[in-house]
Amino acid sequence: MKDSVIILSGGMDSTTLLYEYQNRIALAISFDYGSNHNAREIPFARLHCERLGIRHIVIPLEFMGTYFKSSLLEGADAIPEGHYEDENMRSTVVPFRNGIMLSIAVGIAESNQLKYVMMANHGGDHTIYPDCTPQFVDAFNQAAVAGTFVGVQLLTPYTNITKGEIALRGKNMGIDYSETWSCYKGGEKHCGKCGTCVERREALAEAGIEDHTEYC
């Protein structure tokens, strides 16, 4: 039964979620909020939705690029290099990004009489992104249920697993991760050095997947 909306970036995690739950997804939403890499991610989101026959829409959120502070919104040179465990990676946080996107997705779900909103946050996000934590998911789920007539709920099945475990699920489904985008710098190729590139490499290695990503 098609009962769900998914927030789909075009990255590894949300693409895996798209394939794993494709039989339940009525609509995929990508958000263009002015980040360096939106233009690289969104075409992959569109590609996979076309392949699966799932309706896909892109919602612009230009105000975030105008009013929010994050290195993700300031150009490729502002993106720090290193591992997500490094303190400098906190600059990549876009304040309450998931809260904003989820609010819109919940409204769209209720408008289409759909009961669930899916998000592909995972365990590796918790230390750096407060709006990916189990506490945030639980609180937002309660707000969505209380604030909608149909009782829209969040589905976040990756909240407590690693990106490597997500990649392993994708491997078992035959997903080609070269048809996803991770790099926060948003260049012609993945830089291979920013936090999300490092995390991508580690996840693919952990899952035993040959990395066909083009790096600089």
Coordinates of N, CA and C in Angstrom, one line a residue:
M1 N 0.8 -1.2 0.0 CA 0.0 0.0 0.0 C 0.9 1.2 0.0
K2 N 0.6 2.2 -0.9 CA 1.3 3.4 -0.9 C 0.8 4.4 0.1
D3 N 1.6 4.5 1.2 CA 1.1 5.3 2.4 C 2.1 6.3 2.8
S4 N 3.2 6.5 2.1 CA 4.3 7.3 2.6 C 4.9 8.3 1.7
V5 N 5.5 9.3 2.3 CA 6.3 10.3 1.6 C 7.7 10.1 2.1
I6 N 8.7 10.2 1.2 CA 10.1 10.1 1.6 C 10.8 11.4 1.3
I7 N 11.7 11.8 2.2 CA 12.6 12.9 2.0 C 13.9 12.3 1.3
L8 N 14.1 12.7 0.0 CA 15.1 12.0 -0.8 C 16.1 13.1 -1.3
S9 N 17.4 12.9 -0.8 CA 18.4 13.9 -1.2 C 19.1 13.5 -2.5
G10 N 19.2 12.2 -2.7 CA 20.0 11.7 -3.8 C 21.4 11.1 -3.3
G11 N 21.5 11.1 -2.0 CA 22.7 10.5 -1.4 C 22.5 9.0 -1.1
M12 N 23.5 8.4 -0.5 CA 23.5 7.0 -0.3 C 22.4 6.5 0.6
D13 N 22.2 7.2 1.7 CA 21.2 6.7 2.7 C 19.8 6.8 2.2
S14 N 19.4 8.0 1.8 CA 18.0 8.1 1.3 C 17.7 7.3 0.1
T15 N 18.7 7.1 -0.8 CA 18.5 6.3 -2.0 C 18.3 4.8 -1.5
T16 N 19.0 4.4 -0.6 CA 18.8 3.0 0.0 C 17.4 2.9 0.5
L17 N 17.0 3.9 1.3 CA 15.6 3.9 1.9 C 14.6 3.8 0.8
L18 N 14.8 4.6 -0.3 CA 13.9 4.6 -1.4 C 13.7 3.2 -2.0
Y19 N 14.7 2.5 -2.2 CA 14.6 1.2 -2.8 C 14.1 0.2 -1.8
E20 N 14.5 0.3 -0.5 CA 14.0 -0.7 0.5 C 12.5 -0.6 0.7
Y21 N 12.0 0.6 0.6 CA 10.5 0.8 0.9 C 9.7 1.3 -0.3
Q22 N 10.2 1.0 -1.5 CA 9.6 1.5 -2.7 C 8.1 1.1 -2.8
N23 N 7.7 0.0 -2.3 CA 6.3 -0.4 -2.4 C 5.4 0.4 -1.6
R24 N 5.9 1.2 -0.7 CA 5.1 2.0 0.2 C 5.1 3.5 -0.1
I25 N 6.1 3.9 -1.0 CA 6.3 5.3 -1.2 C 5.5 5.8 -2.4
A26 N 4.6 6.8 -2.0 CA 3.8 7.4 -3.0 C 4.4 8.7 -3.6
L27 N 5.3 9.3 -2.9 CA 5.9 10.6 -3.3 C 7.3 10.8 -2.7
A28 N 8.2 11.2 -3.5 CA 9.5 11.6 -3.0 C 9.7 13.1 -3.1
I29 N 10.3 13.7 -2.0 CA 10.5 15.1 -2.0 C 12.0 15.4 -1.9
S30 N 12.5 16.2 -2.8 CA 13.9 16.7 -2.6 C 13.8 18.2 -2.3
F31 N 14.7 18.7 -1.5 CA 14.7 20.1 -1.1 C 15.9 20.8 -1.6
D32 N 15.7 21.9 -2.4 CA 16.8 22.7 -2.9 C 17.0 23.9 -1.9
Y33 N 17.9 23.8 -1.0 CA 18.0 24.9 0.0 C 19.3 25.7 -0.2
G34 N 19.9 25.6 -1.3 CA 21.1 26.4 -1.6 C 22.4 25.9 -1.2
S35 N 22.5 24.6 -0.9 CA 23.8 24.0 -0.5 C 24.7 23.9 -1.7
N36 N 26.0 23.7 -1.4 CA 26.9 23.5 -2.5 C 26.6 22.3 -3.4
H37 N 26.0 21.3 -2.8 CA 25.9 20.0 -3.5 C 24.5 19.7 -3.9
N38 N 23.5 20.6 -3.7 CA 22.1 20.3 -4.1 C 22.1 19.9 -5.6
A39 N 22.8 20.7 -6.4 CA 22.7 20.5 -7.9 C 23.3 19.2 -8.3
R40 N 24.2 18.6 -7.5 CA 24.8 17.3 -7.8 C 23.9 16.2 -7.3
E41 N 23.2 16.4 -6.2 CA 22.4 15.3 -5.6 C 21.1 15.1 -6.3
I42 N 20.4 16.2 -6.5 CA 19.0 16.1 -6.9 C 18.8 15.4 -8.3
P43 N 19.7 15.5 -9.3 CA 19.5 14.7 -10.5 C 19.5 13.2 -10.2
F44 N 20.3 12.8 -9.2 CA 20.3 11.4 -8.9 C 19.0 11.0 -8.2
A45 N 18.5 11.8 -7.4 CA 17.2 11.6 -6.8 C 16.1 11.4 -7.8
R46 N 16.1 12.3 -8.8 CA 15.2 12.2 -9.9 C 15.4 10.9 -10.7
L47 N 16.6 10.6 -11.0 CA 16.9 9.3 -11.7 C 16.3 8.1 -11.1
H48 N 16.5 7.9 -9.8 CA 16.0 6.7 -9.1 C 14.5 6.7 -9.1
C49 N 13.9 7.9 -8.9 CA 12.4 7.9 -8.9 C 11.9 7.5 -10.2
E50 N 12.5 8.1 -11.3 CA 12.0 7.7 -12.6 C 12.2 6.2 -12.9
R51 N 13.3 5.7 -12.4 CA 13.5 4.2 -12.6 C 12.5 3.4 -11.8
L52 N 12.0 3.8 -10.7 CA 11.1 3.1 -9.9 C 9.6 3.5 -10.1
G53 N 9.4 4.5 -10.9 CA 8.1 4.9 -11.2 C 7.4 5.6 -10.0
I54 N 8.2 6.3 -9.2 CA 7.7 7.1 -8.0 C 7.7 8.6 -8.4
R55 N 6.6 9.2 -8.1 CA 6.5 10.7 -8.3 C 7.6 11.4 -7.5
H56 N 8.2 12.4 -8.1 CA 9.3 13.1 -7.4 C 9.1 14.6 -7.6
I57 N 9.2 15.4 -6.6 CA 9.1 16.8 -6.7 C 10.3 17.5 -6.0
V58 N 10.6 18.7 -6.4 CA 11.7 19.4 -5.8 C 11.1 20.7 -5.2
I59 N 11.3 21.0 -4.0 CA 10.8 22.2 -3.3 C 11.9 23.1 -3.0
P60 N 11.9 24.3 -3.5 CA 12.9 25.3 -3.2 C 12.8 25.9 -1.8
L61 N 13.9 26.1 -1.2 CA 14.0 26.7 0.2 C 15.1 27.7 0.2
E62 N 15.0 28.7 -0.7 CA 16.1 29.7 -0.9 C 16.3 30.5 0.4
F63 N 15.3 30.6 1.2 CA 15.5 31.5 2.4 C 16.6 30.9 3.3
M64 N 16.8 29.6 3.3 CA 17.8 29.0 4.2 C 19.2 29.5 3.8
G65 N 19.4 29.5 2.5 CA 20.7 30.0 2.0 C 21.0 31.5 2.3
T66 N 19.9 32.2 2.4 CA 19.9 33.7 2.7 C 20.1 34.0 4.2
Y67 N 19.4 33.3 5.0 CA 19.3 33.6 6.4 C 20.0 32.7 7.4
F68 N 20.4 31.5 6.9 CA 21.0 30.5 7.8 C 22.5 30.6 7.7
K69 N 23.2 30.2 8.8 CA 24.7 30.2 8.8 C 25.2 28.7 8.8
S70 N 25.9 28.4 7.8 CA 26.5 27.0 7.7 C 27.5 27.1 6.6
S71 N 28.6 26.4 6.7 CA 29.6 26.3 5.7 C 29.1 25.6 4.4
L72 N 28.0 24.8 4.6 CA 27.4 24.1 3.5 C 26.7 25.1 2.5
L73 N 26.5 26.3 3.0 CA 25.8 27.3 2.2 C 26.7 28.4 1.7
E74 N 28.0 28.3 2.0 CA 29.0 29.4 1.8 C 30.0 29.1 0.6
G75 N 29.8 28.1 -0.1 CA 30.8 27.8 -1.2 C 31.7 26.7 -0.8
A76 N 32.3 26.0 -1.8 CA 33.1 24.8 -1.6 C 34.3 25.1 -0.7
D77 N 34.9 26.3 -0.8 CA 36.1 26.5 -0.1 C 35.9 26.6 1.5
A78 N 34.6 26.8 1.8 CA 34.3 26.9 3.2 C 34.1 25.5 3.9
I79 N 34.0 24.4 3.1 CA 33.8 23.1 3.6 C 35.1 22.6 4.2
P80 N 35.1 22.2 5.5 CA 36.3 21.6 6.2 C 36.6 20.2 5.7
E81 N 37.8 19.8 5.7 CA 38.2 18.5 5.4 C 38.5 17.7 6.7
G82 N 38.4 16.4 6.6 CA 38.6 15.6 7.8 C 37.5 14.6 8.0
H83 N 37.5 14.1 9.3 CA 36.5 13.1 9.7 C 35.4 13.8 10.4
Y84 N 34.2 13.1 10.4 CA 33.0 13.7 11.1 C 33.3 13.8 12.6
E85 N 34.2 13.0 13.1 CA 34.5 13.1 14.6 C 35.3 14.4 14.9
D86 N 35.8 15.1 13.9 CA 36.6 16.3 14.1 C 35.7 17.5 14.5
E87 N 36.1 18.3 15.4 CA 35.3 19.4 15.9 C 34.9 20.4 14.7
N88 N 35.8 20.6 13.8 CA 35.5 21.6 12.7 C 34.4 21.2 11.8
M89 N 33.9 19.9 11.9 CA 32.8 19.5 11.0 C 31.5 20.1 11.5
R90 N 31.4 20.6 12.7 CA 30.2 21.2 13.2 C 29.8 22.4 12.3
S91 N 30.7 23.0 11.6 CA 30.4 24.1 10.7 C 29.4 23.7 9.6
T92 N 29.4 22.4 9.3 CA 28.5 21.9 8.1 C 27.0 21.8 8.5
V93 N 26.8 21.9 9.8 CA 25.4 21.8 10.3 C 24.6 23.0 9.7
V94 N 23.4 22.7 9.1 CA 22.5 23.7 8.7 C 21.4 23.7 9.8
P95 N 21.3 24.8 10.6 CA 20.4 24.8 11.8 C 19.0 24.3 11.5
F96 N 18.6 23.3 12.2 CA 17.2 22.7 12.2 C 16.8 22.3 10.8
R97 N 17.7 22.0 9.9 CA 17.3 21.6 8.5 C 16.3 20.5 8.5
N98 N 16.5 19.5 9.2 CA 15.6 18.4 9.2 C 14.2 18.7 9.7
G99 N 14.2 19.6 10.8 CA 13.0 20.0 11.3 C 12.1 20.8 10.3
I100 N 12.8 21.6 9.5 CA 12.1 22.4 8.5 C 11.6 21.5 7.4
M101 N 12.4 20.6 6.9 CA 12.0 19.7 5.8 C 10.9 18.7 6.3
L102 N 11.1 18.2 7.5 CA 10.0 17.3 8.0 C 8.7 18.0 8.1
S103 N 8.7 19.3 8.6 CA 7.5 20.0 8.7 C 6.7 20.1 7.4
I104 N 7.5 20.4 6.4 CA 6.9 20.5 5.0 C 6.4 19.2 4.6
A105 N 7.2 18.1 4.8 CA 6.8 16.8 4.3 C 5.6 16.3 5.0
V106 N 5.5 16.6 6.3 CA 4.3 16.2 7.1 C 3.0 16.9 6.5
G107 N 3.2 18.2 6.2 CA 2.0 18.9 5.6 C 1.6 18.3 4.3
I108 N 2.6 18.0 3.5 CA 2.3 17.4 2.2 C 1.7 16.0 2.3
A109 N 2.2 15.2 3.3 CA 1.6 13.9 3.6 C 0.2 14.0 3.9
E110 N -0.2 14.9 4.9 CA -1.6 15.0 5.2 C -2.4 15.6 4.1
S111 N -1.9 16.4 3.3 CA -2.6 17.0 2.1 C -2.9 15.9 1.1
N112 N -2.2 14.8 1.1 CA -2.4 13.7 0.2 C -2.9 12.5 0.9
Q113 N -3.4 12.6 2.1 CA -3.9 11.5 2.9 C -2.9 10.4 3.0
L114 N -1.7 10.7 3.2 CA -0.6 9.7 3.5 C -0.3 9.7 4.9
K115 N 0.1 8.6 5.5 CA 0.2 8.4 6.9 C 1.6 8.5 7.5
Y116 N 2.6 8.4 6.6 CA 4.0 8.3 7.1 C 4.9 9.2 6.3
V117 N 5.9 9.7 7.0 CA 7.0 10.5 6.3 C 8.3 9.7 6.7
M118 N 9.1 9.4 5.7 CA 10.3 8.6 5.9 C 11.6 9.6 5.8
M119 N 12.5 9.3 6.6 CA 13.8 10.1 6.6 C 14.9 9.1 6.9
A120 N 16.1 9.3 6.2 CA 17.1 8.3 6.3 C 18.3 8.8 7.2
N121 N 18.0 9.4 8.3 CA 19.0 9.7 9.3 C 19.6 8.4 9.8
H122 N 20.8 8.4 10.3 CA 21.4 7.1 10.8 C 22.3 7.4 12.0
G123 N 22.7 6.3 12.6 CA 23.5 6.4 13.9 C 24.7 7.2 13.8
G124 N 25.4 7.3 12.7 CA 26.6 8.0 12.6 C 26.4 9.5 12.6
D125 N 25.1 10.0 12.4 CA 24.8 11.4 12.4 C 24.7 12.0 13.8
H126 N 24.5 11.2 14.8 CA 24.1 11.6 16.1 C 25.0 12.6 16.7
T127 N 26.3 12.4 16.6 CA 27.3 13.2 17.3 C 27.4 14.6 16.8
I128 N 27.0 14.8 15.5 CA 27.2 16.1 14.9 C 25.9 16.8 14.6
Y129 N 24.8 16.1 14.3 CA 23.6 16.7 13.8 C 22.5 16.5 14.8
P130 N 22.1 17.5 15.6 CA 21.1 17.3 16.7 C 19.8 16.9 16.1
D131 N 19.5 17.3 14.9 CA 18.2 17.0 14.3 C 18.2 15.6 13.6
C132 N 19.1 14.8 14.0 CA 19.1 13.4 13.5 C 19.0 12.4 14.6
T133 N 19.0 12.8 15.8 CA 19.1 12.0 17.0 C 17.8 11.3 17.3
P134 N 17.8 10.1 18.0 CA 16.6 9.5 18.4 C 15.7 10.4 19.2
Q135 N 16.3 11.2 20.1 CA 15.5 12.2 20.9 C 14.7 13.1 20.0
F136 N 15.4 13.7 18.9 CA 14.7 14.6 18.0 C 13.6 13.8 17.3
V137 N 13.9 12.6 16.7 CA 12.9 11.9 16.0 C 11.7 11.6 16.8
D138 N 11.9 11.2 18.1 CA 10.8 10.9 18.9 C 9.9 12.1 19.2
A139 N 10.6 13.2 19.5 CA 9.8 14.4 19.8 C 9.1 14.9 18.6
F140 N 9.7 14.9 17.4 CA 9.1 15.4 16.2 C 7.9 14.5 15.8
N141 N 8.1 13.2 16.0 CA 7.0 12.2 15.7 C 5.8 12.5 16.6
Q142 N 6.0 12.8 17.8 CA 4.9 13.2 18.7 C 4.2 14.4 18.2
A143 N 5.0 15.4 17.8 CA 4.4 16.7 17.3 C 3.6 16.4 16.0
A144 N 4.1 15.6 15.1 CA 3.4 15.3 13.8 C 2.1 14.6 14.1
V145 N 2.1 13.6 15.0 CA 0.9 12.9 15.3 C -0.1 13.8 15.9
A146 N 0.3 14.7 16.9 CA -0.6 15.6 17.5 C -1.1 16.7 16.6
G147 N -0.3 17.1 15.7 CA -0.6 18.3 14.9 C -1.3 18.0 13.5
T148 N -1.7 16.8 13.3 CA -2.3 16.4 12.0 C -3.6 15.6 12.3
F149 N -4.6 15.8 11.4 CA -5.8 15.1 11.6 C -5.7 13.6 11.3
V150 N -4.8 13.3 10.4 CA -4.6 11.8 10.1 C -3.5 11.2 10.9
G151 N -2.9 11.9 11.8 CA -1.9 11.4 12.7 C -0.6 10.9 12.0
V152 N -0.1 11.8 11.1 CA 1.1 11.5 10.4 C 2.2 11.1 11.3
Q153 N 2.9 10.0 11.0 CA 4.1 9.5 11.8 C 5.4 9.5 11.0
L154 N 6.5 9.6 11.7 CA 7.8 9.4 11.1 C 8.2 8.0 11.0
L155 N 8.8 7.6 9.9 CA 9.5 6.3 9.8 C 10.9 6.6 9.5
T156 N 11.8 6.2 10.5 CA 13.2 6.4 10.4 C 13.9 5.1 10.8
P157 N 13.9 4.1 9.9 CA 14.4 2.8 10.3 C 15.9 2.7 10.4
Y158 N 16.6 3.7 10.0 CA 18.1 3.7 10.0 C 18.6 4.5 11.3
T159 N 17.8 5.0 12.1 CA 18.2 5.8 13.2 C 19.3 5.2 14.1
N160 N 19.3 3.9 14.3 CA 20.2 3.3 15.2 C 21.2 2.3 14.5
I161 N 21.4 2.5 13.2 CA 22.4 1.7 12.5 C 23.4 2.6 11.8
T162 N 24.5 2.0 11.4 CA 25.6 2.8 10.8 C 25.4 2.9 9.3
K163 N 26.1 3.8 8.8 CA 26.1 4.0 7.3 C 26.6 2.8 6.6
G164 N 27.6 2.1 7.2 CA 28.1 0.8 6.6 C 27.0 -0.2 6.6
E165 N 26.2 -0.3 7.6 CA 25.1 -1.2 7.6 C 24.0 -0.9 6.6
I166 N 23.8 0.4 6.4 CA 22.9 0.9 5.3 C 23.5 0.5 3.9
A167 N 24.8 0.7 3.7 CA 25.4 0.3 2.5 C 25.3 -1.2 2.2
L168 N 25.4 -2.0 3.3 CA 25.2 -3.4 3.1 C 23.8 -3.8 2.7
R169 N 22.8 -3.1 3.2 CA 21.4 -3.3 2.7 C 21.3 -3.0 1.2
G170 N 22.0 -1.9 0.8 CA 21.9 -1.5 -0.6 C 22.6 -2.5 -1.4
K171 N 23.8 -3.0 -0.9 CA 24.5 -4.0 -1.7 C 23.6 -5.2 -2.0
N172 N 22.8 -5.6 -0.9 CA 22.0 -6.8 -1.1 C 20.8 -6.5 -2.0
M173 N 20.5 -5.3 -2.2 CA 19.4 -4.9 -3.2 C 20.0 -4.6 -4.6
G174 N 21.3 -4.6 -4.7 CA 21.9 -4.3 -6.0 C 22.0 -2.9 -6.4
I175 N 22.0 -2.0 -5.4 CA 22.1 -0.5 -5.7 C 23.5 -0.2 -6.2
D176 N 23.6 0.6 -7.2 CA 24.8 1.1 -7.7 C 25.1 2.5 -7.1
Y177 N 26.0 2.5 -6.1 CA 26.2 3.8 -5.3 C 27.0 4.8 -6.1
S178 N 27.5 4.4 -7.3 CA 28.1 5.5 -8.1 C 27.0 6.4 -8.7
E179 N 25.7 6.0 -8.6 CA 24.6 6.8 -9.0 C 24.0 7.5 -7.8
T180 N 24.9 7.9 -6.8 CA 24.5 8.7 -5.7 C 25.5 9.8 -5.5
W181 N 25.2 10.8 -4.7 CA 26.2 11.9 -4.5 C 26.3 12.1 -3.0
S182 N 27.6 12.4 -2.6 CA 27.9 12.6 -1.1 C 28.6 14.0 -0.9
C183 N 29.5 14.3 -1.7 CA 30.5 15.4 -1.4 C 29.8 16.7 -1.2
Y184 N 30.2 17.3 0.0 CA 29.6 18.6 0.3 C 30.2 19.8 -0.5
K185 N 31.3 19.5 -1.2 CA 31.9 20.6 -2.0 C 31.1 20.8 -3.3
G186 N 30.5 19.8 -3.8 CA 29.6 19.9 -4.9 C 30.4 20.2 -6.2
G187 N 31.6 19.7 -6.4 CA 32.3 19.9 -7.6 C 32.0 18.9 -8.7
E188 N 32.8 18.8 -9.7 CA 32.5 17.9 -10.8 C 32.7 16.4 -10.3
K189 N 33.6 16.3 -9.4 CA 33.9 15.0 -8.8 C 33.9 15.1 -7.3
H190 N 33.7 14.0 -6.6 CA 33.9 14.0 -5.1 C 35.3 14.4 -4.8
C191 N 35.4 15.2 -3.7 CA 36.7 15.7 -3.3 C 37.5 14.6 -2.7
G192 N 36.8 13.7 -2.0 CA 37.5 12.6 -1.3 C 38.0 13.0 0.1
K193 N 37.9 14.2 0.5 CA 38.5 14.7 1.7 C 37.6 15.3 2.8
C194 N 36.4 15.7 2.3 CA 35.5 16.3 3.3 C 34.8 15.2 4.1
G195 N 34.2 15.6 5.2 CA 33.6 14.6 6.1 C 32.7 13.6 5.5
T196 N 31.9 14.0 4.6 CA 30.9 13.1 4.0 C 31.6 12.2 2.9
C197 N 32.6 12.7 2.3 CA 33.4 11.8 1.4 C 34.1 10.7 2.2
V198 N 34.7 11.1 3.3 CA 35.4 10.1 4.2 C 34.5 9.1 4.7
E199 N 33.3 9.5 5.1 CA 32.3 8.6 5.6 C 31.8 7.7 4.5
R200 N 31.6 8.2 3.3 CA 31.2 7.4 2.1 C 32.2 6.3 1.9
R201 N 33.5 6.6 1.9 CA 34.5 5.6 1.6 C 34.5 4.5 2.7
E202 N 34.4 5.0 4.0 CA 34.4 4.0 5.1 C 33.2 3.1 5.0
A203 N 32.0 3.6 4.6 CA 30.8 2.8 4.6 C 30.9 1.8 3.5
L204 N 31.3 2.2 2.3 CA 31.5 1.3 1.2 C 32.5 0.1 1.5
A205 N 33.6 0.5 2.2 CA 34.6 -0.5 2.6 C 34.0 -1.5 3.6
E206 N 33.3 -0.9 4.6 CA 32.7 -1.7 5.6 C 31.7 -2.8 5.0
A207 N 31.0 -2.3 4.0 CA 30.0 -3.2 3.3 C 30.6 -4.1 2.3
G208 N 31.9 -4.0 2.0 CA 32.6 -4.8 1.0 C 32.2 -4.5 -0.4
I209 N 31.9 -3.2 -0.6 CA 31.5 -2.7 -1.9 C 32.7 -2.1 -2.6
E210 N 33.0 -2.4 -3.8 CA 34.0 -1.8 -4.6 C 33.6 -0.3 -4.9
D211 N 34.5 0.6 -4.6 CA 34.1 2.0 -4.7 C 34.4 2.5 -6.1
H212 N 33.3 2.8 -6.8 CA 33.5 3.3 -8.2 C 33.3 4.8 -8.2
T213 N 33.2 5.5 -7.1 CA 33.1 6.9 -7.0 C 34.3 7.6 -7.7
E214 N 34.1 8.6 -8.5 CA 35.1 9.4 -9.1 C 35.6 10.5 -8.1
Y215 N 36.8 10.4 -7.6 CA 37.4 11.4 -6.7 C 38.4 12.2 -7.4
C216 N 38.5 13.4 -6.9 CA 39.5 14.4 -7.4 C 40.9 13.8 -7.2

